[in-house]
């Protein structure tokens, strides 16, 4: 009888262990994001992770609860993720990365993307990250993106730049835009966007005499991309956007990043983290920038791209 009970106890113990993540050696990665555009980052991440041999529900499990949609919702969403004690957190956008750092107690974190991790207070040293955070930062494309605006629309005199107050990455992006604008001889008109107010109210107050709109790298501003696209088409204004996905949604062009490609860069880092390499030994990685054009949008606003511009484009959206 005693042997029988011992066998039963061992069997129960084996089954319980076998059903646990640790027993199956399954790693858990939680994804935290601010807006739905970050889903493209996560999709690229998963594809690259599969190539590294991380197969969902076999040796890796993902915790995805959807985008926070606004900064106010981030603290509660991040707390729920941390309470689940994942092996790693993949976090997309600067505000989300800042909130994860604020609440985290030591879970390894890979951000993708962040514009300026040092300026945003997320890291002090991108070459040897201190603590538990590393990741992918955006390519320094705002200088070149502003130059492309002038090449595409050489007659511009006044360009609107909407932004979020106190967003350090947004202010850094605007600083780069202003530097090139001064050299090229056109004026930047900065207009703060209050997240508490309806975007329609913001658009109603836009000056009538602007020649183009350029969106900085600002997660909150970028989350309103559909509204800015509608406005630019209505007013027939060139709209410069930070990423490829925003060109897909109707922005005129970008010299910027492709979310899915950044996600693949993040997977390279995550693969190292999950295999036990310490975060401090994984430098922050720069993403790549590409010129992407939307010919359909150009036709709608009555603009033609030059041959040189078309020749330099990595992608051209025609339909």
mmCIF file of C-alpha atoms in Angstrom:
data_model
loop_
_atom_site.group_PDB
_atom_site.id
_atom_site.type_symbol
_atom_site.label_atom_id
_atom_site.label_comp_id
_atom_site.label_asym_id
_atom_site.label_seq_id
_atom_site.Cartn_x
_atom_site.Cartn_y
_atom_site.Cartn_z
ATOM 1 C CA UNK A 1 0.000 0.000 0.000
ATOM 2 C CA UNK A 2 2.872 2.344 0.922
ATOM 3 C CA UNK A 3 4.615 1.717 -2.411
ATOM 4 C CA UNK A 4 1.350 2.331 -4.265
ATOM 5 C CA UNK A 5 0.855 5.704 -2.562
ATOM 6 C CA UNK A 6 4.471 6.635 -3.294
ATOM 7 C CA UNK A 7 3.998 5.836 -6.989
ATOM 8 C CA UNK A 8 0.806 7.933 -7.088
ATOM 9 C CA UNK A 9 2.607 10.858 -5.399
ATOM 10 C CA UNK A 10 5.494 10.680 -7.877
ATOM 11 C CA UNK A 11 3.075 10.504 -10.812
ATOM 12 C CA UNK A 12 1.148 13.561 -9.599
ATOM 13 C CA UNK A 13 4.400 15.454 -9.086
ATOM 14 C CA UNK A 14 5.551 14.558 -12.591
ATOM 15 C CA UNK A 15 2.275 15.662 -14.158
ATOM 16 C CA UNK A 16 2.258 18.950 -12.287
ATOM 17 C CA UNK A 17 5.850 19.664 -13.292
ATOM 18 C CA UNK A 18 5.179 18.624 -16.858
ATOM 19 C CA UNK A 19 2.275 21.052 -17.107
ATOM 20 C CA UNK A 20 4.307 24.033 -15.924
ATOM 21 C CA UNK A 21 6.219 26.380 -18.212
ATOM 22 C CA UNK A 22 9.486 25.605 -16.483
ATOM 23 C CA UNK A 23 8.966 21.867 -16.771
ATOM 24 C CA UNK A 24 8.383 22.213 -20.506
ATOM 25 C CA UNK A 25 11.171 24.791 -20.749
ATOM 26 C CA UNK A 26 8.694 27.214 -22.307
ATOM 27 C CA UNK A 27 9.781 30.862 -22.246
ATOM 28 C CA UNK A 28 7.162 33.559 -21.833
ATOM 29 C CA UNK A 29 7.399 36.920 -23.620
ATOM 30 C CA UNK A 30 4.883 39.674 -22.872
ATOM 31 C CA UNK A 31 4.208 42.411 -25.425
ATOM 32 C CA UNK A 32 3.332 45.945 -24.272
ATOM 33 C CA UNK A 33 2.393 48.615 -26.818
ATOM 34 C CA UNK A 34 0.751 52.012 -27.073
ATOM 35 C CA UNK A 35 -1.013 51.918 -30.456
ATOM 36 C CA UNK A 36 -2.221 49.380 -33.008
ATOM 37 C CA UNK A 37 0.563 50.264 -35.463
ATOM 38 C CA UNK A 38 2.926 48.500 -33.045
ATOM 39 C CA UNK A 39 1.268 45.204 -34.024
ATOM 40 C CA UNK A 40 3.409 45.327 -37.171
ATOM 41 C CA UNK A 41 6.514 45.416 -34.985
ATOM 42 C CA UNK A 42 5.302 42.373 -33.076
ATOM 43 C CA UNK A 43 4.508 40.458 -36.274
ATOM 44 C CA UNK A 44 8.038 41.014 -37.579
ATOM 45 C CA UNK A 45 9.389 39.980 -34.174
ATOM 46 C CA UNK A 46 7.506 36.677 -34.191
ATOM 47 C CA UNK A 47 8.586 35.824 -37.738
ATOM 48 C CA UNK A 48 12.251 36.296 -36.892
ATOM 49 C CA UNK A 49 11.885 34.418 -33.598
ATOM 50 C CA UNK A 50 10.558 31.415 -35.541
ATOM 51 C CA UNK A 51 13.716 31.456 -37.668
ATOM 52 C CA UNK A 52 15.727 31.284 -34.462
ATOM 53 C CA UNK A 53 13.754 28.182 -33.487
ATOM 54 C CA UNK A 54 11.304 29.803 -31.071
ATOM 55 C CA UNK A 55 8.014 28.141 -31.981
ATOM 56 C CA UNK A 56 4.846 29.488 -30.386
ATOM 57 C CA UNK A 57 3.212 27.080 -27.894
ATOM 58 C CA UNK A 58 6.176 24.703 -28.185
ATOM 59 C CA UNK A 59 9.072 26.511 -26.535
ATOM 60 C CA UNK A 60 7.738 30.071 -26.342
ATOM 61 C CA UNK A 61 4.460 31.620 -25.259
ATOM 62 C CA UNK A 62 3.341 35.207 -25.935
ATOM 63 C CA UNK A 63 1.213 37.359 -23.667
ATOM 64 C CA UNK A 64 -0.555 39.994 -25.784
ATOM 65 C CA UNK A 65 -3.368 42.114 -24.375
ATOM 66 C CA UNK A 66 -3.667 44.720 -27.125
ATOM 67 C CA UNK A 67 -2.489 48.352 -27.301
ATOM 68 C CA UNK A 68 -3.069 50.760 -24.416
ATOM 69 C CA UNK A 69 -4.353 53.356 -26.943
ATOM 70 C CA UNK A 70 -3.398 56.257 -24.653
ATOM 71 C CA UNK A 71 -0.733 57.094 -22.073
ATOM 72 C CA UNK A 72 -3.205 57.141 -19.170
ATOM 73 C CA UNK A 73 -3.962 53.450 -19.687
ATOM 74 C CA UNK A 74 -0.305 52.369 -19.685
ATOM 75 C CA UNK A 75 0.294 52.074 -15.892
ATOM 76 C CA UNK A 76 -2.554 49.595 -15.385
ATOM 77 C CA UNK A 77 -1.649 47.568 -18.466
ATOM 78 C CA UNK A 78 2.033 47.392 -17.507
ATOM 79 C CA UNK A 79 1.198 46.323 -13.937
ATOM 80 C CA UNK A 80 -0.900 43.416 -15.200
ATOM 81 C CA UNK A 81 1.953 42.272 -17.438
ATOM 82 C CA UNK A 82 4.580 42.457 -14.694
ATOM 83 C CA UNK A 83 2.309 40.587 -12.274
ATOM 84 C CA UNK A 84 2.371 37.637 -14.708
ATOM 85 C CA UNK A 85 6.167 37.417 -14.280
ATOM 86 C CA UNK A 86 7.161 36.746 -17.912
ATOM 87 C CA UNK A 87 10.728 35.767 -18.810
ATOM 88 C CA UNK A 88 11.035 38.890 -20.979
ATOM 89 C CA UNK A 89 9.001 41.958 -21.933
ATOM 90 C CA UNK A 90 8.959 43.327 -25.486
ATOM 91 C CA UNK A 91 7.795 46.941 -25.324
ATOM 92 C CA UNK A 92 6.957 49.233 -28.231
ATOM 93 C CA UNK A 93 7.054 53.069 -28.143
ATOM 94 C CA UNK A 94 8.850 55.476 -25.839
ATOM 95 C CA UNK A 95 5.994 56.140 -23.345
ATOM 96 C CA UNK A 96 5.424 52.395 -22.914
ATOM 97 C CA UNK A 97 9.142 51.761 -22.395
ATOM 98 C CA UNK A 98 9.298 54.534 -19.797
ATOM 99 C CA UNK A 99 6.362 53.044 -17.888
ATOM 100 C CA UNK A 100 7.837 49.534 -17.980
ATOM 101 C CA UNK A 101 11.105 50.843 -16.576
ATOM 102 C CA UNK A 102 9.248 52.729 -13.853
ATOM 103 C CA UNK A 103 7.369 49.662 -12.615
ATOM 104 C CA UNK A 104 9.757 46.837 -13.440
ATOM 105 C CA UNK A 105 11.605 44.957 -10.717
ATOM 106 C CA UNK A 106 14.185 43.206 -12.877
ATOM 107 C CA UNK A 107 12.482 41.344 -15.725
ATOM 108 C CA UNK A 108 14.640 41.658 -18.890
ATOM 109 C CA UNK A 109 13.151 44.211 -21.305
ATOM 110 C CA UNK A 110 13.704 44.742 -25.030
ATOM 111 C CA UNK A 111 12.270 48.009 -26.378
ATOM 112 C CA UNK A 112 11.415 48.418 -30.037
ATOM 113 C CA UNK A 113 11.470 51.136 -31.023
ATOM 114 C CA UNK A 114 12.549 54.130 -28.948
ATOM 115 C CA UNK A 115 13.758 57.308 -30.634
ATOM 116 C CA UNK A 116 16.289 58.448 -28.023
ATOM 117 C CA UNK A 117 16.643 56.040 -25.054
ATOM 118 C CA UNK A 118 19.129 58.295 -23.249
ATOM 119 C CA UNK A 119 17.137 61.491 -23.756
ATOM 120 C CA UNK A 120 13.971 59.694 -22.631
ATOM 121 C CA UNK A 121 15.645 58.605 -19.399
ATOM 122 C CA UNK A 122 15.400 54.898 -20.222
ATOM 123 C CA UNK A 123 19.170 54.307 -20.381
ATOM 124 C CA UNK A 124 22.384 56.113 -19.597
ATOM 125 C CA UNK A 125 24.692 54.077 -21.840
ATOM 126 C CA UNK A 126 23.441 52.516 -25.073
ATOM 127 C CA UNK A 127 26.702 50.613 -25.645
ATOM 128 C CA UNK A 128 26.643 48.925 -22.244
ATOM 129 C CA UNK A 129 23.050 49.123 -20.959
ATOM 130 C CA UNK A 130 22.835 49.276 -17.204
ATOM 131 C CA UNK A 131 20.098 47.388 -15.395
ATOM 132 C CA UNK A 132 17.677 45.209 -17.322
ATOM 133 C CA UNK A 133 16.741 47.180 -20.486
ATOM 134 C CA UNK A 134 18.146 47.207 -24.017
ATOM 135 C CA UNK A 135 16.591 47.269 -27.460
ATOM 136 C CA UNK A 136 16.251 48.915 -30.858
ATOM 137 C CA UNK A 137 16.368 52.649 -31.353
ATOM 138 C CA UNK A 138 15.072 54.468 -34.390
ATOM 139 C CA UNK A 139 17.488 55.397 -37.169
ATOM 140 C CA UNK A 140 18.504 59.043 -37.250
ATOM 141 C CA UNK A 141 16.335 59.756 -40.275
ATOM 142 C CA UNK A 142 14.622 63.068 -39.447
ATOM 143 C CA UNK A 143 17.403 65.157 -41.012
ATOM 144 C CA UNK A 144 17.132 63.254 -44.282
ATOM 145 C CA UNK A 145 13.325 63.062 -44.117
ATOM 146 C CA UNK A 146 13.129 66.863 -43.877
ATOM 147 C CA UNK A 147 15.524 67.217 -46.801
ATOM 148 C CA UNK A 148 13.295 64.912 -48.832
ATOM 149 C CA UNK A 149 10.279 67.097 -48.036
ATOM 150 C CA UNK A 150 12.075 70.064 -49.583
ATOM 151 C CA UNK A 151 13.099 68.013 -52.622
ATOM 152 C CA UNK A 152 9.559 66.693 -53.136
ATOM 153 C CA UNK A 153 7.901 70.078 -52.511
ATOM 154 C CA UNK A 154 10.586 72.742 -53.215
ATOM 155 C CA UNK A 155 8.153 75.690 -53.001
ATOM 156 C CA UNK A 156 7.297 75.180 -49.307
ATOM 157 C CA UNK A 157 7.575 78.167 -46.976
ATOM 158 C CA UNK A 158 5.635 77.150 -43.843
ATOM 159 C CA UNK A 159 5.404 73.617 -42.464
ATOM 160 C CA UNK A 160 3.186 72.544 -39.564
ATOM 161 C CA UNK A 161 4.658 70.223 -36.930
ATOM 162 C CA UNK A 162 2.116 68.907 -34.389
ATOM 163 C CA UNK A 163 3.656 67.592 -31.173
ATOM 164 C CA UNK A 164 2.987 66.434 -27.618
ATOM 165 C CA UNK A 165 4.247 68.635 -24.796
ATOM 166 C CA UNK A 166 6.849 67.116 -22.476
ATOM 167 C CA UNK A 167 7.541 64.212 -24.852
ATOM 168 C CA UNK A 168 11.344 64.263 -24.927
ATOM 169 C CA UNK A 169 11.599 62.101 -28.048
ATOM 170 C CA UNK A 170 9.157 64.337 -29.872
ATOM 171 C CA UNK A 171 11.147 67.432 -28.915
ATOM 172 C CA UNK A 172 14.376 65.785 -30.103
ATOM 173 C CA UNK A 173 12.730 64.909 -33.417
ATOM 174 C CA UNK A 174 11.477 68.482 -33.823
ATOM 175 C CA UNK A 175 14.934 69.842 -33.053
ATOM 176 C CA UNK A 176 16.373 67.821 -35.954
ATOM 177 C CA UNK A 177 13.567 68.948 -38.260
ATOM 178 C CA UNK A 178 14.085 72.610 -37.325
ATOM 179 C CA UNK A 179 17.831 72.400 -37.913
ATOM 180 C CA UNK A 180 17.414 71.301 -41.521
ATOM 181 C CA UNK A 181 14.454 73.622 -42.127
ATOM 182 C CA UNK A 182 16.612 76.627 -41.203
ATOM 183 C CA UNK A 183 19.311 75.494 -43.635
ATOM 184 C CA UNK A 184 16.771 75.021 -46.431
ATOM 185 C CA UNK A 185 14.992 78.315 -45.733
ATOM 186 C CA UNK A 186 11.486 77.354 -44.651
ATOM 187 C CA UNK A 187 9.657 77.978 -41.382
ATOM 188 C CA UNK A 188 8.466 75.369 -38.893
ATOM 189 C CA UNK A 189 5.176 76.141 -37.120
ATOM 190 C CA UNK A 190 4.912 74.024 -33.960
ATOM 191 C CA UNK A 191 1.465 73.299 -32.603
ATOM 192 C CA UNK A 192 0.965 71.264 -29.373
ATOM 193 C CA UNK A 193 -1.622 68.512 -29.387
ATOM 194 C CA UNK A 194 -3.605 68.013 -26.182
ATOM 195 C CA UNK A 195 -4.509 64.326 -25.873
ATOM 196 C CA UNK A 196 -7.470 65.243 -23.675
ATOM 197 C CA UNK A 197 -9.122 67.129 -26.524
ATOM 198 C CA UNK A 198 -10.730 65.745 -29.664
ATOM 199 C CA UNK A 199 -8.384 65.634 -32.655
ATOM 200 C CA UNK A 200 -11.071 67.392 -34.720
ATOM 201 C CA UNK A 201 -10.721 70.472 -32.500
ATOM 202 C CA UNK A 202 -6.974 70.463 -33.093
ATOM 203 C CA UNK A 203 -7.385 70.239 -36.868
ATOM 204 C CA UNK A 204 -9.907 73.084 -36.939
ATOM 205 C CA UNK A 205 -7.275 75.422 -35.476
ATOM 206 C CA UNK A 206 -4.547 74.642 -38.032
ATOM 207 C CA UNK A 207 -3.457 77.817 -39.877
ATOM 208 C CA UNK A 208 -4.694 78.087 -43.455
ATOM 209 C CA UNK A 209 -1.394 79.303 -44.921
ATOM 210 C CA UNK A 210 0.747 76.209 -44.339
ATOM 211 C CA UNK A 211 2.333 74.357 -47.275
ATOM 212 C CA UNK A 212 2.904 70.916 -45.726
ATOM 213 C CA UNK A 213 2.696 68.871 -42.515
ATOM 214 C CA UNK A 214 5.511 66.839 -41.037
ATOM 215 C CA UNK A 215 4.790 64.517 -38.119
ATOM 216 C CA UNK A 216 7.645 64.130 -35.634
ATOM 217 C CA UNK A 217 8.494 60.855 -33.925
ATOM 218 C CA UNK A 218 5.792 61.242 -31.340
ATOM 219 C CA UNK A 219 3.732 58.188 -30.344
ATOM 220 C CA UNK A 220 0.636 60.174 -29.408
ATOM 221 C CA UNK A 221 0.665 62.276 -32.592
ATOM 222 C CA UNK A 222 1.312 59.177 -34.708
ATOM 223 C CA UNK A 223 -1.650 57.400 -33.119
ATOM 224 C CA UNK A 224 -3.860 60.033 -34.836
ATOM 225 C CA UNK A 225 -2.491 59.190 -38.290
ATOM 226 C CA UNK A 226 -5.886 58.558 -39.893
ATOM 227 C CA UNK A 227 -7.088 62.043 -38.928
ATOM 228 C CA UNK A 228 -3.937 63.714 -40.252
ATOM 229 C CA UNK A 229 -4.194 61.766 -43.518
ATOM 230 C CA UNK A 230 -7.837 62.795 -43.984
ATOM 231 C CA UNK A 231 -6.970 66.426 -43.305
ATOM 232 C CA UNK A 232 -3.985 66.425 -45.686
ATOM 233 C CA UNK A 233 -6.075 64.928 -48.500
ATOM 234 C CA UNK A 234 -8.899 67.400 -47.899
ATOM 235 C CA UNK A 235 -6.528 70.376 -47.945
ATOM 236 C CA UNK A 236 -4.241 68.833 -50.606
ATOM 237 C CA UNK A 237 -1.211 69.163 -48.352
ATOM 238 C CA UNK A 238 1.911 66.973 -48.477
ATOM 239 C CA UNK A 239 2.122 64.871 -45.278
ATOM 240 C CA UNK A 240 5.533 63.596 -44.175
ATOM 241 C CA UNK A 241 5.330 60.677 -41.722
ATOM 242 C CA UNK A 242 7.897 58.748 -39.648
ATOM 243 C CA UNK A 243 7.175 55.188 -40.819
ATOM 244 C CA UNK A 244 6.267 52.932 -43.724
ATOM 245 C CA UNK A 245 2.983 51.812 -42.142
ATOM 246 C CA UNK A 246 1.844 55.443 -42.028
ATOM 247 C CA UNK A 247 2.599 55.797 -45.741
ATOM 248 C CA UNK A 248 0.428 52.729 -46.278
ATOM 249 C CA UNK A 249 -2.348 54.572 -44.445
ATOM 250 C CA UNK A 250 -2.105 57.550 -46.801
ATOM 251 C CA UNK A 251 0.922 59.628 -45.787
ATOM 252 C CA UNK A 252 2.737 61.055 -48.823
ATOM 253 C CA UNK A 253 6.186 59.685 -47.970
ATOM 254 C CA UNK A 254 8.665 58.732 -45.315
ATOM 255 C CA UNK A 255 12.375 58.449 -44.967
ATOM 256 C CA UNK A 256 12.064 56.293 -41.945
ATOM 257 C CA UNK A 257 11.606 52.908 -40.439
ATOM 258 C CA UNK A 258 9.527 49.870 -41.286
ATOM 259 C CA UNK A 259 7.937 48.475 -38.127
ATOM 260 C CA UNK A 260 8.200 44.829 -39.135
ATOM 261 C CA UNK A 261 11.919 45.218 -39.894
ATOM 262 C CA UNK A 262 12.487 46.801 -36.489
ATOM 263 C CA UNK A 263 10.653 43.853 -34.949
ATOM 264 C CA UNK A 264 13.116 41.505 -36.615
ATOM 265 C CA UNK A 265 15.991 43.509 -35.125
ATOM 266 C CA UNK A 266 14.361 43.158 -31.706
ATOM 267 C CA UNK A 267 14.159 39.393 -32.182
ATOM 268 C CA UNK A 268 17.934 39.235 -32.637
ATOM 269 C CA UNK A 269 18.311 40.810 -29.203
ATOM 270 C CA UNK A 270 15.509 38.761 -27.616
ATOM 271 C CA UNK A 271 17.069 35.513 -28.819
ATOM 272 C CA UNK A 272 20.217 36.413 -26.896
ATOM 273 C CA UNK A 273 18.278 37.425 -23.782
ATOM 274 C CA UNK A 274 16.255 34.207 -23.699
ATOM 275 C CA UNK A 275 19.429 32.169 -24.120
ATOM 276 C CA UNK A 276 20.857 33.723 -20.987
ATOM 277 C CA UNK A 277 23.089 36.556 -22.227
ATOM 278 C CA UNK A 278 22.999 39.445 -19.768
ATOM 279 C CA UNK A 279 21.291 42.632 -20.904
ATOM 280 C CA UNK A 280 24.341 44.730 -20.028
ATOM 281 C CA UNK A 281 26.284 42.772 -22.643
ATOM 282 C CA UNK A 282 23.790 43.548 -25.445
ATOM 283 C CA UNK A 283 24.217 47.078 -26.896
ATOM 284 C CA UNK A 284 21.249 49.033 -28.207
ATOM 285 C CA UNK A 285 20.845 48.447 -31.951
ATOM 286 C CA UNK A 286 20.076 51.117 -34.576
ATOM 287 C CA UNK A 287 17.289 50.345 -37.033
ATOM 288 C CA UNK A 288 17.477 51.217 -40.745
ATOM 289 C CA UNK A 289 15.734 54.015 -42.667
ATOM 290 C CA UNK A 290 14.146 53.788 -46.132
ATOM 291 C CA UNK A 291 12.510 56.209 -48.580
ATOM 292 C CA UNK A 292 8.925 55.078 -49.210
ATOM 293 C CA UNK A 293 6.494 56.967 -51.472
ATOM 294 C CA UNK A 294 2.726 56.856 -51.887
ATOM 295 C CA UNK A 295 1.947 57.654 -55.522
ATOM 296 C CA UNK A 296 -1.790 57.252 -54.954
ATOM 297 C CA UNK A 297 -1.704 60.029 -52.353
ATOM 298 C CA UNK A 298 0.474 62.196 -54.608
ATOM 299 C CA UNK A 299 -2.127 61.914 -57.374
ATOM 300 C CA UNK A 300 -4.925 62.878 -54.983
ATOM 301 C CA UNK A 301 -3.192 66.087 -53.871
ATOM 302 C CA UNK A 302 -2.006 66.974 -57.384
ATOM 303 C CA UNK A 303 1.695 66.342 -56.882
ATOM 304 C CA UNK A 304 4.216 64.518 -59.095
ATOM 305 C CA UNK A 305 7.417 62.856 -57.899
ATOM 306 C CA UNK A 306 10.584 63.604 -59.869
ATOM 307 C CA UNK A 307 12.503 60.768 -61.524
ATOM 308 C CA UNK A 308 15.324 61.204 -59.017
ATOM 309 C CA UNK A 309 12.911 60.813 -56.105
ATOM 310 C CA UNK A 310 11.339 57.712 -57.644
ATOM 311 C CA UNK A 311 14.776 56.200 -58.334
ATOM 312 C CA UNK A 312 15.778 56.633 -54.689
ATOM 313 C CA UNK A 313 12.671 54.998 -53.260
ATOM 314 C CA UNK A 314 12.883 51.543 -51.739
ATOM 315 C CA UNK A 315 9.105 51.117 -52.031
ATOM 316 C CA UNK A 316 6.407 52.907 -54.028
ATOM 317 C CA UNK A 317 2.756 52.415 -53.121
ATOM 318 C CA UNK A 318 0.715 52.777 -56.303
ATOM 319 C CA UNK A 319 -2.738 51.445 -55.435
#
